XYZ file of C-alpha atoms in Angstrom:
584
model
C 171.610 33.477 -5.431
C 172.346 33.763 -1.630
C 175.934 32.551 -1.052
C 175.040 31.317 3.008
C 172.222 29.363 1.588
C 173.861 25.899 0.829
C 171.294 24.400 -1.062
C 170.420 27.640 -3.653
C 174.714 27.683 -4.156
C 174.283 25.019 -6.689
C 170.538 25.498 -7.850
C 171.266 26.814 -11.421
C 172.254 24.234 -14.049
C 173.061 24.938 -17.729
C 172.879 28.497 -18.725
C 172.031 29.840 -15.661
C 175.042 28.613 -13.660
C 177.069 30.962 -15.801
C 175.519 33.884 -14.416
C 176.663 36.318 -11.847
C 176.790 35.819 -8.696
C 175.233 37.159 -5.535
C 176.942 40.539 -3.353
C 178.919 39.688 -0.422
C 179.515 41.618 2.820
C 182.703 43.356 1.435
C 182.300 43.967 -2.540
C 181.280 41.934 -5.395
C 181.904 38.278 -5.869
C 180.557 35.881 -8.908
C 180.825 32.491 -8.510
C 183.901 31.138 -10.800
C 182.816 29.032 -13.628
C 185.051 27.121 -15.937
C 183.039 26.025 -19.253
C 186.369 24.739 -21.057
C 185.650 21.340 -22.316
C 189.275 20.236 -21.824
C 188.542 20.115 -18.201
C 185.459 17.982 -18.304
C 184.050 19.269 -15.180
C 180.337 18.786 -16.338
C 180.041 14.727 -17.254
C 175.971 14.826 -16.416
C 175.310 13.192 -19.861
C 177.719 9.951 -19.413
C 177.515 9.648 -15.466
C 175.084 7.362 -15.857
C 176.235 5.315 -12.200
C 172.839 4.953 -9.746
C 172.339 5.759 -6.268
C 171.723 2.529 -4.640
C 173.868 1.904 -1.878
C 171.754 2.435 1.545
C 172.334 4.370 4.459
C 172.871 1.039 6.683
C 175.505 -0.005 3.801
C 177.279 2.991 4.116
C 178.031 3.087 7.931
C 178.812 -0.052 8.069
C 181.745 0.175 5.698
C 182.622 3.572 7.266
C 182.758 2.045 10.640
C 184.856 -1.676 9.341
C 185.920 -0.828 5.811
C 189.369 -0.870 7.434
C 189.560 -3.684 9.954
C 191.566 -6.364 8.177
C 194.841 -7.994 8.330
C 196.517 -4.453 9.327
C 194.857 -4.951 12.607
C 194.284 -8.412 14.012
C 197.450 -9.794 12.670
C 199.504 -6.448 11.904
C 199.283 -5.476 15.797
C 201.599 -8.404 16.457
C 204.436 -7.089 14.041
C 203.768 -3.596 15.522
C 203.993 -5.145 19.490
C 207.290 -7.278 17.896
C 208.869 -3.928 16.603
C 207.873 -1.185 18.841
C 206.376 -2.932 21.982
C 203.408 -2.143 23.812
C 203.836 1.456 24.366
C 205.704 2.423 21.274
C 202.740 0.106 19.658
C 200.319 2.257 21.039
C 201.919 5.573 20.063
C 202.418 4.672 16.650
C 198.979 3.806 16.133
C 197.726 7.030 17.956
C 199.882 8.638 15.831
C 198.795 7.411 12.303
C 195.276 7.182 13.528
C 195.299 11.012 14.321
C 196.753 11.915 10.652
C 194.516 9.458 8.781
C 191.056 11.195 10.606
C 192.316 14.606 9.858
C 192.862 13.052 6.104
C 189.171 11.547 6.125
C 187.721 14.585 7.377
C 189.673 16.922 4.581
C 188.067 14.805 1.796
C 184.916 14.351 4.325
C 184.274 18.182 3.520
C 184.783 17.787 -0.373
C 182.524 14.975 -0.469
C 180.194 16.900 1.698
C 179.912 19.306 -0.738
C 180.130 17.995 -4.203
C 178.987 13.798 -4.334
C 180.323 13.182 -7.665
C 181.736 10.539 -9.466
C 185.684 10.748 -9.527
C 185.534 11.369 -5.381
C 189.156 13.249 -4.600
C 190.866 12.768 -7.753
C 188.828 14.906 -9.383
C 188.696 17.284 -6.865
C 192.439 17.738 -7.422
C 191.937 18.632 -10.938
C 189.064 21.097 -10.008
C 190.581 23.022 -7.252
C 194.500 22.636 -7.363
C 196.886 22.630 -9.780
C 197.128 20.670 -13.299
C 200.870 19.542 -12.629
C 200.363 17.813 -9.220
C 198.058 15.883 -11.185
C 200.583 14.873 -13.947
C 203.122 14.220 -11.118
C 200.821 12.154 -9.072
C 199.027 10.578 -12.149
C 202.280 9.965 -14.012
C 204.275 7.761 -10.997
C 201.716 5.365 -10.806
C 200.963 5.236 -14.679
C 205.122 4.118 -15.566
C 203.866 1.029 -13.689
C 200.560 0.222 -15.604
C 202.197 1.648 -19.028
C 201.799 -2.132 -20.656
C 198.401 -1.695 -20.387
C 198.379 1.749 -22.148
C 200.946 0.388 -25.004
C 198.632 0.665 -27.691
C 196.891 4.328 -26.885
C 200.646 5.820 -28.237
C 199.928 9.440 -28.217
C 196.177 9.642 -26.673
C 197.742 8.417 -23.767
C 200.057 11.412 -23.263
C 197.513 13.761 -24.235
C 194.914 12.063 -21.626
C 197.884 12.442 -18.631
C 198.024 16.405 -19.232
C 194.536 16.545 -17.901
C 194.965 13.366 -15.737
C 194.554 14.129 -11.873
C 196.359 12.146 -8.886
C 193.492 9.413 -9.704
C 196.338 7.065 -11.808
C 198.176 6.890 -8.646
C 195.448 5.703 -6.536
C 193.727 3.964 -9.357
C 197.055 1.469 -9.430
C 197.236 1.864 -5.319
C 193.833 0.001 -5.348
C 193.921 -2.075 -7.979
C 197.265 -3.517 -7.154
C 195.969 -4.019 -3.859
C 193.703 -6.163 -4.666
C 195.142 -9.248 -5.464
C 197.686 -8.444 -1.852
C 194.375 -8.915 -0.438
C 193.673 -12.114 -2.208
C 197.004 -13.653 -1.796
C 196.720 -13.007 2.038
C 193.537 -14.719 2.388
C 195.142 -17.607 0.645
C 198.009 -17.525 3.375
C 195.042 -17.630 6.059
C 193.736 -20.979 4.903
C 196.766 -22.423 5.348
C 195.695 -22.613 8.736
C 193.794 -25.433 7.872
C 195.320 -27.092 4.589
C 199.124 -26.596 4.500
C 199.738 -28.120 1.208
C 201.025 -25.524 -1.224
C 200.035 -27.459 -4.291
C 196.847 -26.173 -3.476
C 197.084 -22.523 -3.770
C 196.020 -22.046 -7.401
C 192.839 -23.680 -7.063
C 191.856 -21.666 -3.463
C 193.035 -18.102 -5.361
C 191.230 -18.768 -8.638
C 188.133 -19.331 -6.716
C 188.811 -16.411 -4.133
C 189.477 -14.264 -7.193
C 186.522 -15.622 -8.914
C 184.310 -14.839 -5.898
C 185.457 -11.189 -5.454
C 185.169 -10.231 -9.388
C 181.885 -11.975 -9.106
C 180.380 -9.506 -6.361
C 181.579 -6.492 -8.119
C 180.083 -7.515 -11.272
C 176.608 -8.841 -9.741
C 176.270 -4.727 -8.910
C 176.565 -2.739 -6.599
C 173.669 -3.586 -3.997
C 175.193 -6.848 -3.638
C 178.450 -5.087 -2.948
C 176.654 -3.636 -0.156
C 174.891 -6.085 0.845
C 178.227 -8.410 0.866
C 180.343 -5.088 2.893
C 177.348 -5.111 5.192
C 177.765 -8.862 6.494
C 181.570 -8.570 6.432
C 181.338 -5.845 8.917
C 179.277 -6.738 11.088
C 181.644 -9.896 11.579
C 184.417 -7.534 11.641
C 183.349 -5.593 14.022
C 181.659 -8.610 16.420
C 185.928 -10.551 15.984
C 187.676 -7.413 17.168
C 184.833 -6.588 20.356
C 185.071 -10.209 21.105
C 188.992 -10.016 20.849
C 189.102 -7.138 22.811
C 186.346 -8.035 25.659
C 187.921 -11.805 25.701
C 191.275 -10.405 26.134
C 190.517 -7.770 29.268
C 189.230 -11.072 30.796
C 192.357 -12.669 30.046
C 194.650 -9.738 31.282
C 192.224 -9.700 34.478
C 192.618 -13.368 35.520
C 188.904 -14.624 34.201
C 190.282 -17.524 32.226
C 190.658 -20.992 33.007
C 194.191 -20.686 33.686
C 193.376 -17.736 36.336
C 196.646 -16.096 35.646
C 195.810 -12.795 36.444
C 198.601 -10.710 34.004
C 197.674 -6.920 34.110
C 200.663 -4.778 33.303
C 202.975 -7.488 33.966
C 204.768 -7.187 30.333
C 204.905 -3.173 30.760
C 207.644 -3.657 33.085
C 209.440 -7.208 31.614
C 210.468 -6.919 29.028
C 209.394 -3.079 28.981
C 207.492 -1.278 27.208
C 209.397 -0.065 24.261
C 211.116 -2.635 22.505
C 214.563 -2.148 20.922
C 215.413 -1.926 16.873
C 218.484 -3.772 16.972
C 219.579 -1.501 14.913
C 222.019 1.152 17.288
C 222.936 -1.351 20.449
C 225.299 0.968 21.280
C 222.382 3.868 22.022
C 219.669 2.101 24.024
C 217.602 5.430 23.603
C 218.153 5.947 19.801
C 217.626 2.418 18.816
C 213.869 2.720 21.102
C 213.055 5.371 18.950
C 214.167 3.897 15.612
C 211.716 0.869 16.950
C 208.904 3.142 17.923
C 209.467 4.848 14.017
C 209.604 1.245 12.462
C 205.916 0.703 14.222
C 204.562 4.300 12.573
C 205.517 2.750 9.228
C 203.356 -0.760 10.063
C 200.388 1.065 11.869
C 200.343 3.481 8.592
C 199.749 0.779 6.235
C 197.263 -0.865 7.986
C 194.979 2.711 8.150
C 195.111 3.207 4.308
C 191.788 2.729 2.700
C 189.838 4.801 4.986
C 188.503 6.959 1.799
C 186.557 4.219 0.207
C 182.971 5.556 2.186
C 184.179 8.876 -0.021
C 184.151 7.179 -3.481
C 180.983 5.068 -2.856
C 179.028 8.553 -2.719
C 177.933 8.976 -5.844
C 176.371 5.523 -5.493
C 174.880 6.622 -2.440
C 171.420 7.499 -1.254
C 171.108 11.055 0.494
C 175.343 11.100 0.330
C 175.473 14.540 2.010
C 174.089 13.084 5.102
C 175.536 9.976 4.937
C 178.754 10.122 4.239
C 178.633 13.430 7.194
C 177.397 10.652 9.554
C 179.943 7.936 8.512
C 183.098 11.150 9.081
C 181.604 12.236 12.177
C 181.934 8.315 13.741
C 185.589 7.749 12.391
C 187.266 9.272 15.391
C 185.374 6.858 17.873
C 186.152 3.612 15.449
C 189.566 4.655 15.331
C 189.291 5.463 19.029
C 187.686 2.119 20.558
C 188.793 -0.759 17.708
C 192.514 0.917 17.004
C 193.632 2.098 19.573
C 191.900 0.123 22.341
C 192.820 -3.500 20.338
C 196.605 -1.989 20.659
C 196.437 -1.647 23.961
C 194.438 -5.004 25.060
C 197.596 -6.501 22.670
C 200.313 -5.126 24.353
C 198.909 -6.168 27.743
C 198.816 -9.927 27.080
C 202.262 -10.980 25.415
C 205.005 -9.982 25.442
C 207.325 -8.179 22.696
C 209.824 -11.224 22.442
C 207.622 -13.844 22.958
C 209.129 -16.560 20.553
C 205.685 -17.135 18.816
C 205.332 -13.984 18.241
C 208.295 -13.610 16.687
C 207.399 -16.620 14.061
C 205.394 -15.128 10.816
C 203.021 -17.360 10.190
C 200.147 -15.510 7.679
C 197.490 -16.754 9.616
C 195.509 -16.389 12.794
C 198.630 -18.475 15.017
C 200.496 -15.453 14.759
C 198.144 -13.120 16.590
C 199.013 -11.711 19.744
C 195.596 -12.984 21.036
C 195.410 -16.224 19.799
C 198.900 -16.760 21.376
C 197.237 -15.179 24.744
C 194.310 -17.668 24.666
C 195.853 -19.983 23.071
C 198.242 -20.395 26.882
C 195.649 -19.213 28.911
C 193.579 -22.554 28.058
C 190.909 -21.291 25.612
C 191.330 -24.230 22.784
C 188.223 -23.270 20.449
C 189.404 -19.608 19.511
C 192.147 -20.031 17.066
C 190.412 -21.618 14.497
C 187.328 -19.219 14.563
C 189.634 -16.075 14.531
C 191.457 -17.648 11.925
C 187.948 -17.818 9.468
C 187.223 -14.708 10.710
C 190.525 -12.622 9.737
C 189.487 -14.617 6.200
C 186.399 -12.944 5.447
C 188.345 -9.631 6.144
C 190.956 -10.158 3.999
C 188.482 -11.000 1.450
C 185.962 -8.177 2.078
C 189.008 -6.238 1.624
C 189.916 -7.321 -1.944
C 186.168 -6.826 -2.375
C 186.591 -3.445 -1.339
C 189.630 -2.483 -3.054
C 188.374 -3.641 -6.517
C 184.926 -1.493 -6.101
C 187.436 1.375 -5.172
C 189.740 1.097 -8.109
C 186.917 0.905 -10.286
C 184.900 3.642 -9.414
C 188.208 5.649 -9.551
C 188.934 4.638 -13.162
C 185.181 5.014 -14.293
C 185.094 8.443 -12.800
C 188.476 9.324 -14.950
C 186.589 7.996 -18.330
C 183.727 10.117 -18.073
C 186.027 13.065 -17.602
C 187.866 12.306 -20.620
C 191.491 11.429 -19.266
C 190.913 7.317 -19.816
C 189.410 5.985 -22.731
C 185.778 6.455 -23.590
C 184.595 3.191 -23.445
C 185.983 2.665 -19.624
C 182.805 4.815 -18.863
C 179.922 2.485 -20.010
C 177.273 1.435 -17.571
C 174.373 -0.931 -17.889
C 171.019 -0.057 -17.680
C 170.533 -0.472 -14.016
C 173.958 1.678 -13.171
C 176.733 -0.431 -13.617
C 180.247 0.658 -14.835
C 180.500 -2.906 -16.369
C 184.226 -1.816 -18.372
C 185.755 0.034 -15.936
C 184.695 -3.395 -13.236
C 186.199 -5.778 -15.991
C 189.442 -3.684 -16.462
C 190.157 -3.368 -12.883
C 189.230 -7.173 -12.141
C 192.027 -8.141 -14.539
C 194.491 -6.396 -11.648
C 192.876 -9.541 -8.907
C 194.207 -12.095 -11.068
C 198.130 -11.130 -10.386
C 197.823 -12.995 -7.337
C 198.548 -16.028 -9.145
C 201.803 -14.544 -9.275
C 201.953 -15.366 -5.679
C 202.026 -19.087 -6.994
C 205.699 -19.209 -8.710
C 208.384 -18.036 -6.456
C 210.308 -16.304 -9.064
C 207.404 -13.670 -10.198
C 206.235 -13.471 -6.795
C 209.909 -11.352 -6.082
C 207.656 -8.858 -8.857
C 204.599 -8.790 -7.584
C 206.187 -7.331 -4.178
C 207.759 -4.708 -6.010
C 204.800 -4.208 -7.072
C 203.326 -4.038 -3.764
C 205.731 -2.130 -1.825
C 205.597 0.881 -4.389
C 201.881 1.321 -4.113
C 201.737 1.349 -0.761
C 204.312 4.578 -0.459
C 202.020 5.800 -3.255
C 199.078 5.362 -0.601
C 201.044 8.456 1.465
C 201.060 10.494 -1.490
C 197.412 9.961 -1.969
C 196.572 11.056 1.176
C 199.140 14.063 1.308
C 196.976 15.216 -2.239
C 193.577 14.678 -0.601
C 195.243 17.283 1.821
C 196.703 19.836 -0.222
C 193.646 19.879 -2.472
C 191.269 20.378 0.669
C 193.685 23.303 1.493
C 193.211 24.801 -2.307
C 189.268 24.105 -1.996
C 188.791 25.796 2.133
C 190.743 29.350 0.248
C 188.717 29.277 -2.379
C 185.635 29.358 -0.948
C 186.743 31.925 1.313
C 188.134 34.141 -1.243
C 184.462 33.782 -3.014
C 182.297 33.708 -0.157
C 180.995 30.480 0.230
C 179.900 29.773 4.088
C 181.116 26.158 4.451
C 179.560 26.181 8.376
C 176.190 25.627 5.975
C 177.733 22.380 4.627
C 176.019 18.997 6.011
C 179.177 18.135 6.902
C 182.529 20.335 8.457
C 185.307 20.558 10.743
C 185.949 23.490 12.814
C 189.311 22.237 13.327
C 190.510 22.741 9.747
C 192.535 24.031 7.961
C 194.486 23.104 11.103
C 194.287 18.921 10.320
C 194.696 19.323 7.106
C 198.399 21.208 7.847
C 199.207 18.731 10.494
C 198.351 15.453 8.160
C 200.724 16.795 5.539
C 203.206 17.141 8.223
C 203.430 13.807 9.350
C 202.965 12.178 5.817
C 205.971 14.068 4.656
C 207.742 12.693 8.052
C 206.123 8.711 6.918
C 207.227 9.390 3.482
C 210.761 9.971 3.783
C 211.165 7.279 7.072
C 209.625 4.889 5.113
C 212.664 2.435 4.319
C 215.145 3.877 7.406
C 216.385 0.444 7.994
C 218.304 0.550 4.923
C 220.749 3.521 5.958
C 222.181 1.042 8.632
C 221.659 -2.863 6.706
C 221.690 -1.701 3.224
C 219.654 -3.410 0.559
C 219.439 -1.540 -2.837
C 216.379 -3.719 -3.900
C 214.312 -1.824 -0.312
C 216.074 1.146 -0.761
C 214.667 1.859 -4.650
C 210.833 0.421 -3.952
C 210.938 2.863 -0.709
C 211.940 6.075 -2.095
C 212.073 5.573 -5.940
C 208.887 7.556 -5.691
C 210.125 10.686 -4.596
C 212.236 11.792 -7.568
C 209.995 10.764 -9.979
C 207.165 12.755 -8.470
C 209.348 15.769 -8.773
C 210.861 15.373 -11.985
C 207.210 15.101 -13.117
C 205.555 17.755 -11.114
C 209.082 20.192 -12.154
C 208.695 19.177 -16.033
C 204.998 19.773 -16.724
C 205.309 22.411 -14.628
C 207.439 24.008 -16.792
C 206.557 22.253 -20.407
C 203.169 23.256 -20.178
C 203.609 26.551 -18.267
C 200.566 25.312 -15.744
C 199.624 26.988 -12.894
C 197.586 26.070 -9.408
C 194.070 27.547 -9.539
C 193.749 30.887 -8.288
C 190.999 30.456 -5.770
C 188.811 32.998 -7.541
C 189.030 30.929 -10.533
C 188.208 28.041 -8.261
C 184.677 26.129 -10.465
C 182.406 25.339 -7.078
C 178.989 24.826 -9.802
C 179.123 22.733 -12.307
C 177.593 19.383 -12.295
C 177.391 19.503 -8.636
C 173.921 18.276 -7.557
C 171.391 20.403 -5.488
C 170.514 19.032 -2.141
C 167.358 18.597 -3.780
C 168.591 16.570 -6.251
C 170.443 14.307 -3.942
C 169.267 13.898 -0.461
C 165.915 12.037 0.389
C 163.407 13.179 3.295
C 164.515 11.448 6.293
C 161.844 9.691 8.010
C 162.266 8.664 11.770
C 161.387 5.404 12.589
C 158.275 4.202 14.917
C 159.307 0.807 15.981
C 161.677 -0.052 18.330
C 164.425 -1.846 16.166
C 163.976 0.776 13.553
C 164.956 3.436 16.438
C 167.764 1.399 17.426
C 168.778 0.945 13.772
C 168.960 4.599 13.605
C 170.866 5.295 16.110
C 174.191 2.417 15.007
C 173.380 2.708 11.337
């Protein structure tokens, strides 16, 4: 089998995968194989999931699966915080570590489109007791729902990769989405005692999607982001007219707020030190912008539900850097240019569309009719983003039960490709946002919240560490990964610099409360980081584990050909399909 031919690396199945492998340039080299059952690496005969999401689908998420709240009503608590230029940094910042993070897993996906996406990639090519570490700090806050598995559960979690911590990341997510589009229609009815009935049916409409399959997830994704995508261009475009003078009040702005009030704002926190407390502002921003990046991984775990995955999900990487590039970064910029950081409306939090930095722009340059249209608009992306996060979690937990580290049943599809269980268990997570309802559990559910969201930084710090383990092992035996459809010749280099900074986000994540102390922020910040290496240090030693040696590294089993998985690509002849080809 010749190791620089991509496709013939995976040809052999069954018996034949356990053979030797082919001579490199400098000695000897078989292709590692592990056939222990414990590790479940070969689920062929229960992934039963089908490939039905379309190439069109698939961009479309890549390109808007992340424009939501984070952005077009997050940029005005970043501008508040940070100002315009600390605004902008902070987002350049994050926006840099999450596309070296999405083209780590990019390059595993690349490679192997299989159900599980990253978290089993963890357990394939790095170590057993980052798993249990990772897996383990997410699973003491879903361990109700495990209360009756007594000691299967334990004995699942010593094969259980970092999947349990973003299995709980997403799911709890969920119903945050939910309760924020809730919040946004307040906008238009402000009575409260009508908040049950607008989440059940929110709730009811996101399950419903999910469970209807996944071609009208799609299809649903698709729609959302092309209105995604046509709110922040017409935010953006809209506001450089604005900034330039072309609206009806004429008031021709420019860089006016750069210089008054400045263009870092302060923290408030050392008014003593005018240059410490600007940089404890600009850090206070990182922490906002990094939130509203996570979730850039979901075009990852829709692969194995994707047509010709290899190609599309290297199309979908390849276009991050401009999305992140023209909607991030250039939205920051067109914000910071039009209010100011201590403009008192912006310093009013709202939930809905008033609070925007551009609907306060328009809103005083005479433009009436915007408000309410952003307003719906920020709606559908909340909700296409509860839509998204309960597909994620789903997939996540349906690629754990066919591996053998959740129960059985979890992995059951219907005939045309549905995980049916796994969509009903994770569902269940949506309806906590009727928690949002009664103050009292509502102080919960934000626990709740705030821990999974520092668990979203250790989820992307494992996609990176396992990307590292997986780039030396196929060094060590031989594979050329230039031959992939999809690679970075900047790695291993992102992958070190991501880890970097989400060590940095990690342990800055609740600064405030070294100088206004609150033990209730300082425990949801940072009660993750003990626990994760209690875990890591105690299975580490109990079970005497060990990282994969990257000549042990499996690169074989039960991954798919490109045969098997890729579908001739025919060009189009008309002139829409050409054009299609070249967005999509």
């Amino acid at each position: 089998m010749d190791q620089n031919d991509y496709g013939a690396q995976y040809a052999a199945k069954t018996g034949d995968e356990k053979t030797e492998g082919s001579s490199l340039e400098k000695g000897t080299q078989e292709l590692a194989v592990q056939d222990d059952q414990a590790y479940h690496f070969d689920p062929a005969d229960l992934d039963q999931v089908q490939r039905r999401l379309k190439q069109r689908h698939v961009q479309m998420i890549a390109i808007a699966g992340t424009l939501g709240t984070g952005l077009f009503l997050g940029s005005g608590a970043a501008l508040r915080e940070g100002g315009p230029l600390g605004a902008l940094i902070g987002y350049a910042l994050v926006g840099t570590v999450g596309y070296a993070t999405l083209c780590s897993l990019g390059e595993m996906t690349a490679f192997a489109p299989i159900s599980g996406s990253f978290p089993h990639y963890a357990a394939r090519w790095a170590d057993p007791a980052l798993g249990f570490a990772l897996g383990c700090h997410a699973y003491r806050a879903c361990i109700h729902c495990w209360a009756s598995t007594g000691k299967r559960a334990l004995a699942l979690l010593s094969r259980c990769p970092p999947v349990w911590n973003y299995f709980y990341t997403s799911a709890i997510s969920t119903p945050v989405e939910i309760s924020a589009a809730v919040v946004l229609l307040t906008f238009w009815d402000a009575d409260t005692g009508h908040a049950a009935a607008y989440t059940a049916a929110i709730t009811f409409g996101v399950c419903a999607i999910n469970i209807f399959g996944v071609r009208w997830f799609g299809e649903a994704e698709f729609c959302f982001s092309i209105i995604k995508i046509f709110l922040i261009t017409l935010l953006i475009i809209t506001g450089l007219v604005v900034d330039l003078g072309g609206g009806p009040d004429h008031d021709r702005i420019g860089f006016r707020y750069w210089k008054e009030p400045g263009p870092i704002a302060s923290a408030g926190l050392e008014p003593k030190h005018i240059g410490l407390d600007r940089l404890l502002a600009l850090i206070s921003v990182i922490v906002q912008a990094a939130f509203s990046f996570q979730g850039m991984e979901l075009v990852a775990i829709a692969a194995s539900e994707t047509q010709s995955p290899r190609r599309n999900i290297a199309k979908a990487v390849r276009r991050v850097f401009w999305r992140i590039l023209v909607f991030y970064i250039l939205g920051i910029l067109i914000t910071g240019m039009l209010v100011p950081f201590n403009d008192p409306d912006l310093l009013q939090s709202s939930g809905t569309a008033a609070e925007s930095p551009y609907v306060i722009a328009f809103t005083r340059a005479g433009i009436k009719v915007l408000p309410a249209f952003i307003n719906a608009c920020v709606f559908t992306s909340a909700f296409s983003a509860g839509n998204s996060f309960l597909f994620s979690a789903s997939r996540i937990l349906y690629g754990l039960a066919i591996r053998g580290q959740a129960p059985r049943i979890l992995g059951y599809c219907t005939k045309k490709g549905l995980p049916i269980a796994a969509i009903l268990v994770s569902a269940a997570f949506a309806w906590l946002s009727f928690m949002n309802v009664s103050s009292g559990a509502e102080t919960v559910f934000n626990w709740f919240v705030n821990l999974s969201t520092t668990a979203g930084f250790f989820s992307w710090g494992a996609i990176c560490v396992t990307y590292l383990r997986f780039y030396k092992g196929l060094k060590v035996q031989g594979i050329d990964r230039t031959k992939f459809s999809y690679y970075s010749n900047l790695q291993p280099y992102l992958a070190w610099w991501a880890i970097g900074w989400l060590i940095f986000f990690i342990l800055i994540n609740g600064f405030a409360v070294f100088w206004v102390w609150n033990t209730d922020s300082f425990i949801t910040a940072y009660i993750n980081i003990p626990i994760f290496a209690v875990l890591y240090v105690f299975w580490k030693v109990f079970k005497r584990t060990r990282s994969w040696r990257p000549d042990e590294m499996d690169f074989v089993t039960a991954i798919p050909t490109v045969e098997e998985t890729e579908l001739p690509e025919v060009p189009s002849t008309t002139f829409w399909g050409k054009i299609g080809d070249v967005i999509f």
